[in-house]
mmCIF file of C-alpha atoms in Angstrom:
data_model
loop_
_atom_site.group_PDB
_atom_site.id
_atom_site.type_symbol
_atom_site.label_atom_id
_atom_site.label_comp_id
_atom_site.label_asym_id
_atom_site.label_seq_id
_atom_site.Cartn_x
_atom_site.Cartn_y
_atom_site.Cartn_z
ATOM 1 C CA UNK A 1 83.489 159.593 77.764
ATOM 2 C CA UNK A 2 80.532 159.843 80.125
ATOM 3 C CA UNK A 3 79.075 156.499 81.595
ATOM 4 C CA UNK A 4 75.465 155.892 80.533
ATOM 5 C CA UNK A 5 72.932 155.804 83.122
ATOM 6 C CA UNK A 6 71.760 152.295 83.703
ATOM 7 C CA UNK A 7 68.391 151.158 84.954
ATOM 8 C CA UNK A 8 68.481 147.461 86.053
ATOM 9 C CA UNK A 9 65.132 145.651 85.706
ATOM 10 C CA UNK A 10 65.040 142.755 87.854
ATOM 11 C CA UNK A 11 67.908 143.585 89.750
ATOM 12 C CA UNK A 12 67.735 141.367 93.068
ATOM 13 C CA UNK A 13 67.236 138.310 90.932
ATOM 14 C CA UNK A 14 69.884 135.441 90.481
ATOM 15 C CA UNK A 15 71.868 137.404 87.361
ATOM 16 C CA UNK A 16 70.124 140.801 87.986
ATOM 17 C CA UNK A 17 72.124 141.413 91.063
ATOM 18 C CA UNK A 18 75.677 140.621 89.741
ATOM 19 C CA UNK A 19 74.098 143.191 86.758
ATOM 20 C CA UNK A 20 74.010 146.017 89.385
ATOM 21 C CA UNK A 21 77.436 144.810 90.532
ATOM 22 C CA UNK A 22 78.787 144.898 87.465
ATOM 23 C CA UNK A 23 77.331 148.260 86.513
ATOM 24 C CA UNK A 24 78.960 150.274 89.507
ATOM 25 C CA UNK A 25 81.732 148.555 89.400
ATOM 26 C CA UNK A 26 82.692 150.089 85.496
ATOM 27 C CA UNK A 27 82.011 153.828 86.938
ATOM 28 C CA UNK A 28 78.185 154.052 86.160
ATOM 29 C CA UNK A 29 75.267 155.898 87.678
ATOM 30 C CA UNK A 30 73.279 152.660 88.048
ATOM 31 C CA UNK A 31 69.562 152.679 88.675
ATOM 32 C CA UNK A 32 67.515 149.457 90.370
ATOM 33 C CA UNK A 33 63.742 148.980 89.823
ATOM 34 C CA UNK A 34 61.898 147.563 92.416
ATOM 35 C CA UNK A 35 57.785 147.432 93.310
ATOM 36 C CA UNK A 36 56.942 149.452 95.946
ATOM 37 C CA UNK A 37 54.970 146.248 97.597
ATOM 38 C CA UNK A 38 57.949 144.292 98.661
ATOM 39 C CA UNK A 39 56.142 142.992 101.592
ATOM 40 C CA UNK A 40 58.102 141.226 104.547
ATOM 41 C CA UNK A 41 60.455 140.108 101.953
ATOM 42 C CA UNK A 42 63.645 140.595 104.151
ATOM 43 C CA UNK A 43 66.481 139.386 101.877
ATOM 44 C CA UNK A 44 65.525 141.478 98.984
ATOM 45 C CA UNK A 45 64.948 144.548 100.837
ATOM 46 C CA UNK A 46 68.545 144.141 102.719
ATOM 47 C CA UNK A 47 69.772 143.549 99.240
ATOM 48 C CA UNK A 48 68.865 146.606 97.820
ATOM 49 C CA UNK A 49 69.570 148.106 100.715
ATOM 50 C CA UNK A 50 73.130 147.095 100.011
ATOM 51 C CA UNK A 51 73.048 148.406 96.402
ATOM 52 C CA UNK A 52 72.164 152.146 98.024
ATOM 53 C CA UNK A 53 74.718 151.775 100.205
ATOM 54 C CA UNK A 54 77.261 151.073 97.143
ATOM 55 C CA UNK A 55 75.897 153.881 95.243
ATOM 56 C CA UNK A 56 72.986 152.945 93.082
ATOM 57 C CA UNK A 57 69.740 154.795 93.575
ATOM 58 C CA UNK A 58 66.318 152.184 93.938
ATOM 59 C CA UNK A 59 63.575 153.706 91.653
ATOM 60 C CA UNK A 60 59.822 152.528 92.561
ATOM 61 C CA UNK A 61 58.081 150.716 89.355
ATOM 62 C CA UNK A 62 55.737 147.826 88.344
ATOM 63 C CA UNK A 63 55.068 146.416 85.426
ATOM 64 C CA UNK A 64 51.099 147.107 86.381
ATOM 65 C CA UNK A 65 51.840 150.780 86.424
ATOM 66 C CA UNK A 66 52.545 151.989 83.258
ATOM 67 C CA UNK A 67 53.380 155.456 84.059
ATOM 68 C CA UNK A 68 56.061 154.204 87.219
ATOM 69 C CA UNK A 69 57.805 152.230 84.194
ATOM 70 C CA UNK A 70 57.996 155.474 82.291
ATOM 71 C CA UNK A 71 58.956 157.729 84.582
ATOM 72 C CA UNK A 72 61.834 154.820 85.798
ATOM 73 C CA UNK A 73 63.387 155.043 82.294
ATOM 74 C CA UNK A 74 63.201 158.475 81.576
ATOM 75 C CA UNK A 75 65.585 158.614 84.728
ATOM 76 C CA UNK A 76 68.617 156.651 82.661
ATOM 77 C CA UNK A 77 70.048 156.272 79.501
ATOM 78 C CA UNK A 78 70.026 152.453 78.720
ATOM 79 C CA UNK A 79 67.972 149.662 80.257
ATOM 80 C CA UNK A 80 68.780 146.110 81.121
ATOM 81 C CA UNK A 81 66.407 143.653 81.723
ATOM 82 C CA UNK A 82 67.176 140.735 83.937
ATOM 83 C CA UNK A 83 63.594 139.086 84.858
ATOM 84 C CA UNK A 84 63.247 135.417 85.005
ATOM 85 C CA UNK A 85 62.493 133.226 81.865
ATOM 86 C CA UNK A 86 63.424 129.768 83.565
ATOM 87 C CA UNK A 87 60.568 128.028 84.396
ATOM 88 C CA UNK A 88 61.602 126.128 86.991
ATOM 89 C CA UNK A 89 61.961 130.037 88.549
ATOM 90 C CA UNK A 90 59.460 131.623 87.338
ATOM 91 C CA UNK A 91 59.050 132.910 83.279
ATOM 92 C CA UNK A 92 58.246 136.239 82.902
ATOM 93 C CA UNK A 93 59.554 136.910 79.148
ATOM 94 C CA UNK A 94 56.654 138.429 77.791
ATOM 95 C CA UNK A 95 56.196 140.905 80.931
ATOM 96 C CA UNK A 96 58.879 142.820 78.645
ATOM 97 C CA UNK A 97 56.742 144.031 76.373
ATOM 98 C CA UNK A 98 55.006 146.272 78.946
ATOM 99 C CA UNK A 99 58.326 147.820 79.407
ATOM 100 C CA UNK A 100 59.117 148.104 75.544
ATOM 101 C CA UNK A 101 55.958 150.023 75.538
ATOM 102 C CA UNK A 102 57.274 152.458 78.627
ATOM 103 C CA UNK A 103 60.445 152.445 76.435
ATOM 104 C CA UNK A 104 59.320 153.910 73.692
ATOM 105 C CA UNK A 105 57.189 156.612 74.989
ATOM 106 C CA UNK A 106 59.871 158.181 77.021
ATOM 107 C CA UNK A 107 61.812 157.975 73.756
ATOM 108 C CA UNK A 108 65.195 158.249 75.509
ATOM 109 C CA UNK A 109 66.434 155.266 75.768
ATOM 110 C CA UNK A 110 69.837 154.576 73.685
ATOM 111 C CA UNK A 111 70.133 150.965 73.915
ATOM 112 C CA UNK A 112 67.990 147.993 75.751
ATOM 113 C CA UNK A 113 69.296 144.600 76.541
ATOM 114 C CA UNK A 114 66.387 142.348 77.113
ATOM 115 C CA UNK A 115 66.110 139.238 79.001
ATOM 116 C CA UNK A 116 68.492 136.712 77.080
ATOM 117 C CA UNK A 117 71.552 135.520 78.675
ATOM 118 C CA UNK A 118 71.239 131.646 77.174
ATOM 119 C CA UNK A 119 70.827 130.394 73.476
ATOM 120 C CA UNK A 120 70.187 132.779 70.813
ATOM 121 C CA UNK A 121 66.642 132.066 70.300
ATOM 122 C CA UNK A 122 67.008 133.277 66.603
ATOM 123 C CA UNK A 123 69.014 130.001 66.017
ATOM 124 C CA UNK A 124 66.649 127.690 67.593
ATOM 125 C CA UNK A 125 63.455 127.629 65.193
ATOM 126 C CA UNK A 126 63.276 123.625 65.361
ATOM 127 C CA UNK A 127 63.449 123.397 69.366
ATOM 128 C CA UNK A 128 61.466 120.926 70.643
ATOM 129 C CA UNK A 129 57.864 121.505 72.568
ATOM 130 C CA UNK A 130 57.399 122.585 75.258
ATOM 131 C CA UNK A 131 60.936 124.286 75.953
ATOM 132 C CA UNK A 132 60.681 126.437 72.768
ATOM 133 C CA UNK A 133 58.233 128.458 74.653
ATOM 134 C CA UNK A 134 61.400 130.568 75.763
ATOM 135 C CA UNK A 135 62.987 131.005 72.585
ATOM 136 C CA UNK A 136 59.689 131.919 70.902
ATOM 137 C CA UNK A 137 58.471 134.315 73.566
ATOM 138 C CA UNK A 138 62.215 135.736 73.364
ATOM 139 C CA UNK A 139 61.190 136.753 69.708
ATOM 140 C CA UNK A 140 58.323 138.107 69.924
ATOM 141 C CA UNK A 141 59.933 140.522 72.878
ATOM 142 C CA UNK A 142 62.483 140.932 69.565
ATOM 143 C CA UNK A 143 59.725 141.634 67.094
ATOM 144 C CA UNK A 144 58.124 144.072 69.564
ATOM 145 C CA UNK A 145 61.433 145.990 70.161
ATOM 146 C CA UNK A 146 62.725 146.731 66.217
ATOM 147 C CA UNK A 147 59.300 147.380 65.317
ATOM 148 C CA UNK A 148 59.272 150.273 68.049
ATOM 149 C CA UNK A 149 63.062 152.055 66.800
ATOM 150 C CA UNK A 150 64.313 150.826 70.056
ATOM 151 C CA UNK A 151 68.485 150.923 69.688
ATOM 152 C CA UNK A 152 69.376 147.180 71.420
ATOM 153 C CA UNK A 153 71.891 144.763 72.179
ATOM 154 C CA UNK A 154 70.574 140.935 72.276
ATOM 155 C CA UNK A 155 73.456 139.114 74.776
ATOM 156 C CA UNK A 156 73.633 135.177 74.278
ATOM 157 C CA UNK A 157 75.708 133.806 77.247
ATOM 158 C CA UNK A 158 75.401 130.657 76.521
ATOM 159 C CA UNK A 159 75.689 128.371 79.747
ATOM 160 C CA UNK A 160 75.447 129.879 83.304
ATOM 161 C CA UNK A 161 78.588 128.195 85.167
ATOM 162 C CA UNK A 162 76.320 127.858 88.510
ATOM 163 C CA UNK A 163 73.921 125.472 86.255
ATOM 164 C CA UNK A 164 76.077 123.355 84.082
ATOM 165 C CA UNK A 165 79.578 123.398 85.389
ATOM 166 C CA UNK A 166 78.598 122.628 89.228
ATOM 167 C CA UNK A 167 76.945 119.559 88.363
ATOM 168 C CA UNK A 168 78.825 117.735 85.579
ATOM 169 C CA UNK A 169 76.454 119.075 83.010
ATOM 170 C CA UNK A 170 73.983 116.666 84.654
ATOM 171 C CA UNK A 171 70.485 118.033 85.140
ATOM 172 C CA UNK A 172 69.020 118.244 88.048
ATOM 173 C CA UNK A 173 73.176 118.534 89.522
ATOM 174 C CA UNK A 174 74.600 121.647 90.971
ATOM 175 C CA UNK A 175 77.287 120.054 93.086
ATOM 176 C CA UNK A 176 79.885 117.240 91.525
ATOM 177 C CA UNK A 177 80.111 113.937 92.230
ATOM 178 C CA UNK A 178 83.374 112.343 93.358
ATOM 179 C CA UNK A 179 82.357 108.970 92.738
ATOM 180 C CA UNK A 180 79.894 108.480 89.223
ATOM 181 C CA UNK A 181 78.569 110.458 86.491
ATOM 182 C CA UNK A 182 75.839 110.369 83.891
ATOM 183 C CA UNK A 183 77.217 111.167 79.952
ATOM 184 C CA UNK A 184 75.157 112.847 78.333
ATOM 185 C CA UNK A 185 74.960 110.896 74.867
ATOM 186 C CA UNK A 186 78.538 110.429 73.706
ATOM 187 C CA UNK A 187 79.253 113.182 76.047
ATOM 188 C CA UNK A 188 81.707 114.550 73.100
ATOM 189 C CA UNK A 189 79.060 117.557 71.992
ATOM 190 C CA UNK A 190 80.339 121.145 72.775
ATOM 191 C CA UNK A 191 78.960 123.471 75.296
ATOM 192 C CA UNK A 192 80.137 127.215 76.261
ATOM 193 C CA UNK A 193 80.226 127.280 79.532
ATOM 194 C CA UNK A 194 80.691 131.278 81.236
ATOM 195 C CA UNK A 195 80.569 132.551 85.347
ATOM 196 C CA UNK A 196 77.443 134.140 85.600
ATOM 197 C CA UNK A 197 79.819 137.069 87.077
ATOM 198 C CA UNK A 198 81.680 137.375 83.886
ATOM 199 C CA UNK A 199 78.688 137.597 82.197
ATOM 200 C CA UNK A 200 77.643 140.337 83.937
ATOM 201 C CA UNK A 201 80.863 142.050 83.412
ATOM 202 C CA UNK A 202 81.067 141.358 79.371
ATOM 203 C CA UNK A 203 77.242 142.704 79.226
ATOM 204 C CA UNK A 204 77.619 145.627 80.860
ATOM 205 C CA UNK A 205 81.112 146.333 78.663
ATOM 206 C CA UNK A 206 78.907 146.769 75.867
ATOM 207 C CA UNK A 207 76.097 149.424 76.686
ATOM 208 C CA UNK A 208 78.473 151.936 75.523
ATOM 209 C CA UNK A 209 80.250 150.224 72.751
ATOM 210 C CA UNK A 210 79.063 151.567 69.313
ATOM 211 C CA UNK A 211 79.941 148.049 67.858
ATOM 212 C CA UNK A 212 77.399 146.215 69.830
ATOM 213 C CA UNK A 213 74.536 148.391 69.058
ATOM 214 C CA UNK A 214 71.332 146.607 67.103
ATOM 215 C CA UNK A 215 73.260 143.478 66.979
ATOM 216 C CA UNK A 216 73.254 139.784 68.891
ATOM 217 C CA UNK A 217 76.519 139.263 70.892
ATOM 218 C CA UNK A 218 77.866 136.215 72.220
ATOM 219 C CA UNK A 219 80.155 135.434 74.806
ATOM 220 C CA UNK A 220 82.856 132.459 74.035
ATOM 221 C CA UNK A 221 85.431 132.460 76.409
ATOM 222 C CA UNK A 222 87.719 130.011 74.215
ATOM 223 C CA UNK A 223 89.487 128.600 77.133
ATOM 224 C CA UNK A 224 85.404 127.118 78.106
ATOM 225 C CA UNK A 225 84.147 125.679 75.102
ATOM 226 C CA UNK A 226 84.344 122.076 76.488
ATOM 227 C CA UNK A 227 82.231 118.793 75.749
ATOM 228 C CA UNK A 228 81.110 117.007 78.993
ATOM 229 C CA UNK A 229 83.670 114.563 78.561
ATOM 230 C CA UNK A 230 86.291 117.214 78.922
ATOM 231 C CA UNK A 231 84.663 118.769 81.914
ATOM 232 C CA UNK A 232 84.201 115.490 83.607
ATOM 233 C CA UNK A 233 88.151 115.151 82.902
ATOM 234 C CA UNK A 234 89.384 118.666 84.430
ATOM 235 C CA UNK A 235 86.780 117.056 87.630
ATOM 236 C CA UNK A 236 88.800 113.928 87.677
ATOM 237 C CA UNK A 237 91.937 115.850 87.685
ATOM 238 C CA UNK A 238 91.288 117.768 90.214
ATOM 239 C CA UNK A 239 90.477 115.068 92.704
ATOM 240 C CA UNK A 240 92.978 112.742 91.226
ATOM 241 C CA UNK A 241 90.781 109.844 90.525
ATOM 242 C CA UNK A 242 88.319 108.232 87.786
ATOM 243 C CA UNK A 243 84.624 108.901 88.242
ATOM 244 C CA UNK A 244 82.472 105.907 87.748
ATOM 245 C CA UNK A 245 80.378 106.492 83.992
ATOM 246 C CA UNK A 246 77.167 105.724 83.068
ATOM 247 C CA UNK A 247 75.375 107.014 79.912
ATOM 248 C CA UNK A 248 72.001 108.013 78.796
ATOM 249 C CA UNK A 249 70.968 107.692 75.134
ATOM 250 C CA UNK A 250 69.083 110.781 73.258
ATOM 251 C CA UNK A 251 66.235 108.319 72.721
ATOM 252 C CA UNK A 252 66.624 107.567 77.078
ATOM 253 C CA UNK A 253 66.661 111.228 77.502
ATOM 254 C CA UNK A 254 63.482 112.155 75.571
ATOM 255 C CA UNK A 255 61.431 109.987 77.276
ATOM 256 C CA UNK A 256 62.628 111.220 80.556
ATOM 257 C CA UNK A 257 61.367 114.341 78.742
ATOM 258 C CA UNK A 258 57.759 113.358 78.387
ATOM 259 C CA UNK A 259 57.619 111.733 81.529
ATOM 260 C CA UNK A 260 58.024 115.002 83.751
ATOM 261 C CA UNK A 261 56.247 118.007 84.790
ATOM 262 C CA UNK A 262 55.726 120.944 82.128
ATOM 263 C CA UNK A 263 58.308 123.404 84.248
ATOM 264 C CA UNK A 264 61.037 120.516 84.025
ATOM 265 C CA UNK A 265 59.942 119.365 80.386
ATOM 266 C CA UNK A 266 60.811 123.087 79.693
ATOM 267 C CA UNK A 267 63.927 123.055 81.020
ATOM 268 C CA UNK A 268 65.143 119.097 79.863
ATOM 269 C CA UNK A 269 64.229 120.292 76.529
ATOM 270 C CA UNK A 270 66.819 123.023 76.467
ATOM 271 C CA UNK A 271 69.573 120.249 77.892
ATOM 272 C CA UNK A 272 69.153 118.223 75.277
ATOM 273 C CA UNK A 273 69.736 120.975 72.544
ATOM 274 C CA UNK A 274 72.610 121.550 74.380
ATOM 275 C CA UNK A 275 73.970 118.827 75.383
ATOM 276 C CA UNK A 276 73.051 116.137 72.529
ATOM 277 C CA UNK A 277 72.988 118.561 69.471
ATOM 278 C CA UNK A 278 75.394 120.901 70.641
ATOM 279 C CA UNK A 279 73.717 123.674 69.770
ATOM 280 C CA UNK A 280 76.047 126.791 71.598
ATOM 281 C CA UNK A 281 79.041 125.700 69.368
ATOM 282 C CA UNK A 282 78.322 124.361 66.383
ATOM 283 C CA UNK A 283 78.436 127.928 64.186
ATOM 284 C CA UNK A 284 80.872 130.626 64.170
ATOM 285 C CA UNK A 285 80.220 134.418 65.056
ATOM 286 C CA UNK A 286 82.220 137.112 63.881
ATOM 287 C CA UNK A 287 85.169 138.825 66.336
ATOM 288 C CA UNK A 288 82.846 141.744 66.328
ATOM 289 C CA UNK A 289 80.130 139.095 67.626
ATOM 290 C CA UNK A 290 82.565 137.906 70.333
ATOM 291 C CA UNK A 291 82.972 139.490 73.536
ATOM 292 C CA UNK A 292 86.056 137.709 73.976
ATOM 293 C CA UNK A 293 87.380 139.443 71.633
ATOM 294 C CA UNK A 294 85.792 142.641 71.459
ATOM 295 C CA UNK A 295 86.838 142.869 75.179
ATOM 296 C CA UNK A 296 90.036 140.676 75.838
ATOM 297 C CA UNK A 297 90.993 142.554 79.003
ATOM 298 C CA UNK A 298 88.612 140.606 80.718
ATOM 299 C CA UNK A 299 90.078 138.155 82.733
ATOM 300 C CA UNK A 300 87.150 135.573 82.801
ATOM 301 C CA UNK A 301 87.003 132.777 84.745
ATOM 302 C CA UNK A 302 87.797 129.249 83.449
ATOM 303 C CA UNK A 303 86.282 125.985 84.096
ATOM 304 C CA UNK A 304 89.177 124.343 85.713
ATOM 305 C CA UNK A 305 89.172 127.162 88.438
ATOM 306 C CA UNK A 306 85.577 127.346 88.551
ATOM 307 C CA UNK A 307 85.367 123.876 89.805
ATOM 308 C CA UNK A 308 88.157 124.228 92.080
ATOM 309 C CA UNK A 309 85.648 125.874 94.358
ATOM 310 C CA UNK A 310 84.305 122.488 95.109
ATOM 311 C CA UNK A 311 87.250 120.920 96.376
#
């Protein structure tokens, strides 16, 4: 079967990129949007330099030019959108609705996978202020795109490795500690943790996958549905001694919560779903839901290994 053309919106950012790797390196004609005023930004213009050079074609567009948006997608067959809705980045969720709009005039499009990637906002109706603000703006990028016919896939991915894994599930953490760490609670609340490159790999396995289309997928590699506890563990095995815990009470966190900016209250709030209510694993999805399973010759990456990088 042919590849789909792939446009990837976003592209140069922190999962875009590993999107355009992904996409070329499954055999398809991959497509990068980027805004023709990219300044004296050096590392993103050697960047997607380096996409050209591995095959994909760079296609001028802005989200304040409507017509550059629809002549971008009339170029491809599905679109991915990759742009930022972490606000200690920069959140940019509702910028999709320009491009739903360019989307449905070119009326070509076979699938679009908007900027998810985390929890299924669908799920989280009762997240606390102000961190709903992603989930919330996630649906109304939802409402926009099933009101316009647009054929979709919704990708939850749960925890990015880089995020959660680095740092012990501690916020704030990216690196572990070889001598303390902070539980979380009891610590014992379970988490899916998956290598941002993986997910780039499982998301782009399903643009072309008649079993994925107008549904929400998840990805649950098995092996990486740990508690903090048990990551904490795999840590201490690895450097073959006991880490030093302390803990932090929901109550404790909360009021850490209110005590910080709004960009970090954002973010704090979406730990604590996480990581005190355990909100990634406590429901079942169908095997046609699972990536895992819809796509078990995918060799993902597990914890243990993933922190082995840190030795």
């Amino acid at each position: 079967m042919e590849k789909s053309r792939v446009l990837v919106v976003g592209g140069t950012g922190y999962l875009g990129r590993r999107i355009v790797k992904a996409s070329l390196a499954l055999g398809h004609p991959t497509y990068v949007l980027h805004r023709p005023e990219i300044g004296v930004d050096i590392d993103k213009l050697q960047m997607l330099l380096s996409f050209k050079e591995q095959g994909a074609h760079l296609v001028e567009g802005s989200f304040s030019d409507h017509r550059s948006l629809v002549e971008a997608v009339r170029k491809v067959d599905v679109v991915v959108c990759t742009i930022s809705g972490v606000h200690i980045r920069s959140h940019h969720i509702l910028l999709q609705l320009k491009l739903v709009d360019a989307i449905k005039e070119a009326g070509n499009v076979k699938r679009f996978l908007p900027s998810e990637f985390g929890t299924d906002p669908a799920r989280m109706p009762h997240a606390i202020e102000p961190g709903r603000v992603t989930f919330d703006d996630k649906m109304v990028v939802r409402k926009a795109i099933e009101e316009a016919g647009i054929p979709f896939t919704y990708v939850s991915a749960n925890c990015f490795a880089g995020y959660f894994v680095g740092g012990l599930c501690q916020p704030g953490h990216i690196t572990p500690s070889r001598e303390s760490v902070c539980i979380l609670g009891d610590g014992n609340a379970k988490a899916i943790y998956v290598e941002e490159s993986d997910i780039a790999t499982y998301t782009i396995k399903t643009i072309d996958d008649p079993r994925t289309v107008n549904k929400t997928i998840y990805i649950r590699p098995p092996e990486n549905i740990l508690s903090q506890r048990e990551v904490v563990a795999l840590w201490e095995q690895l450097i073959g001694k006991e880490l030093k815990k302390t803990t932090l009470s929901e109550e404790e966190f909360l009021a850490i919560i209110k005590g910080e900016e709004y960009a970090q209250q954002v973010g704090l709030g979406h730990y604590y779903h996480v990581c005190y209510e355990g909100c990634l694993a406590n429901f079942k999805v169908a095997d046609d839901e699972d990536t895992t399973k819809l796509y078990p010759e995918v060799n993902y990456v597990r914890v243990k290994d993933y922190l082995k990088r840190y030795l």
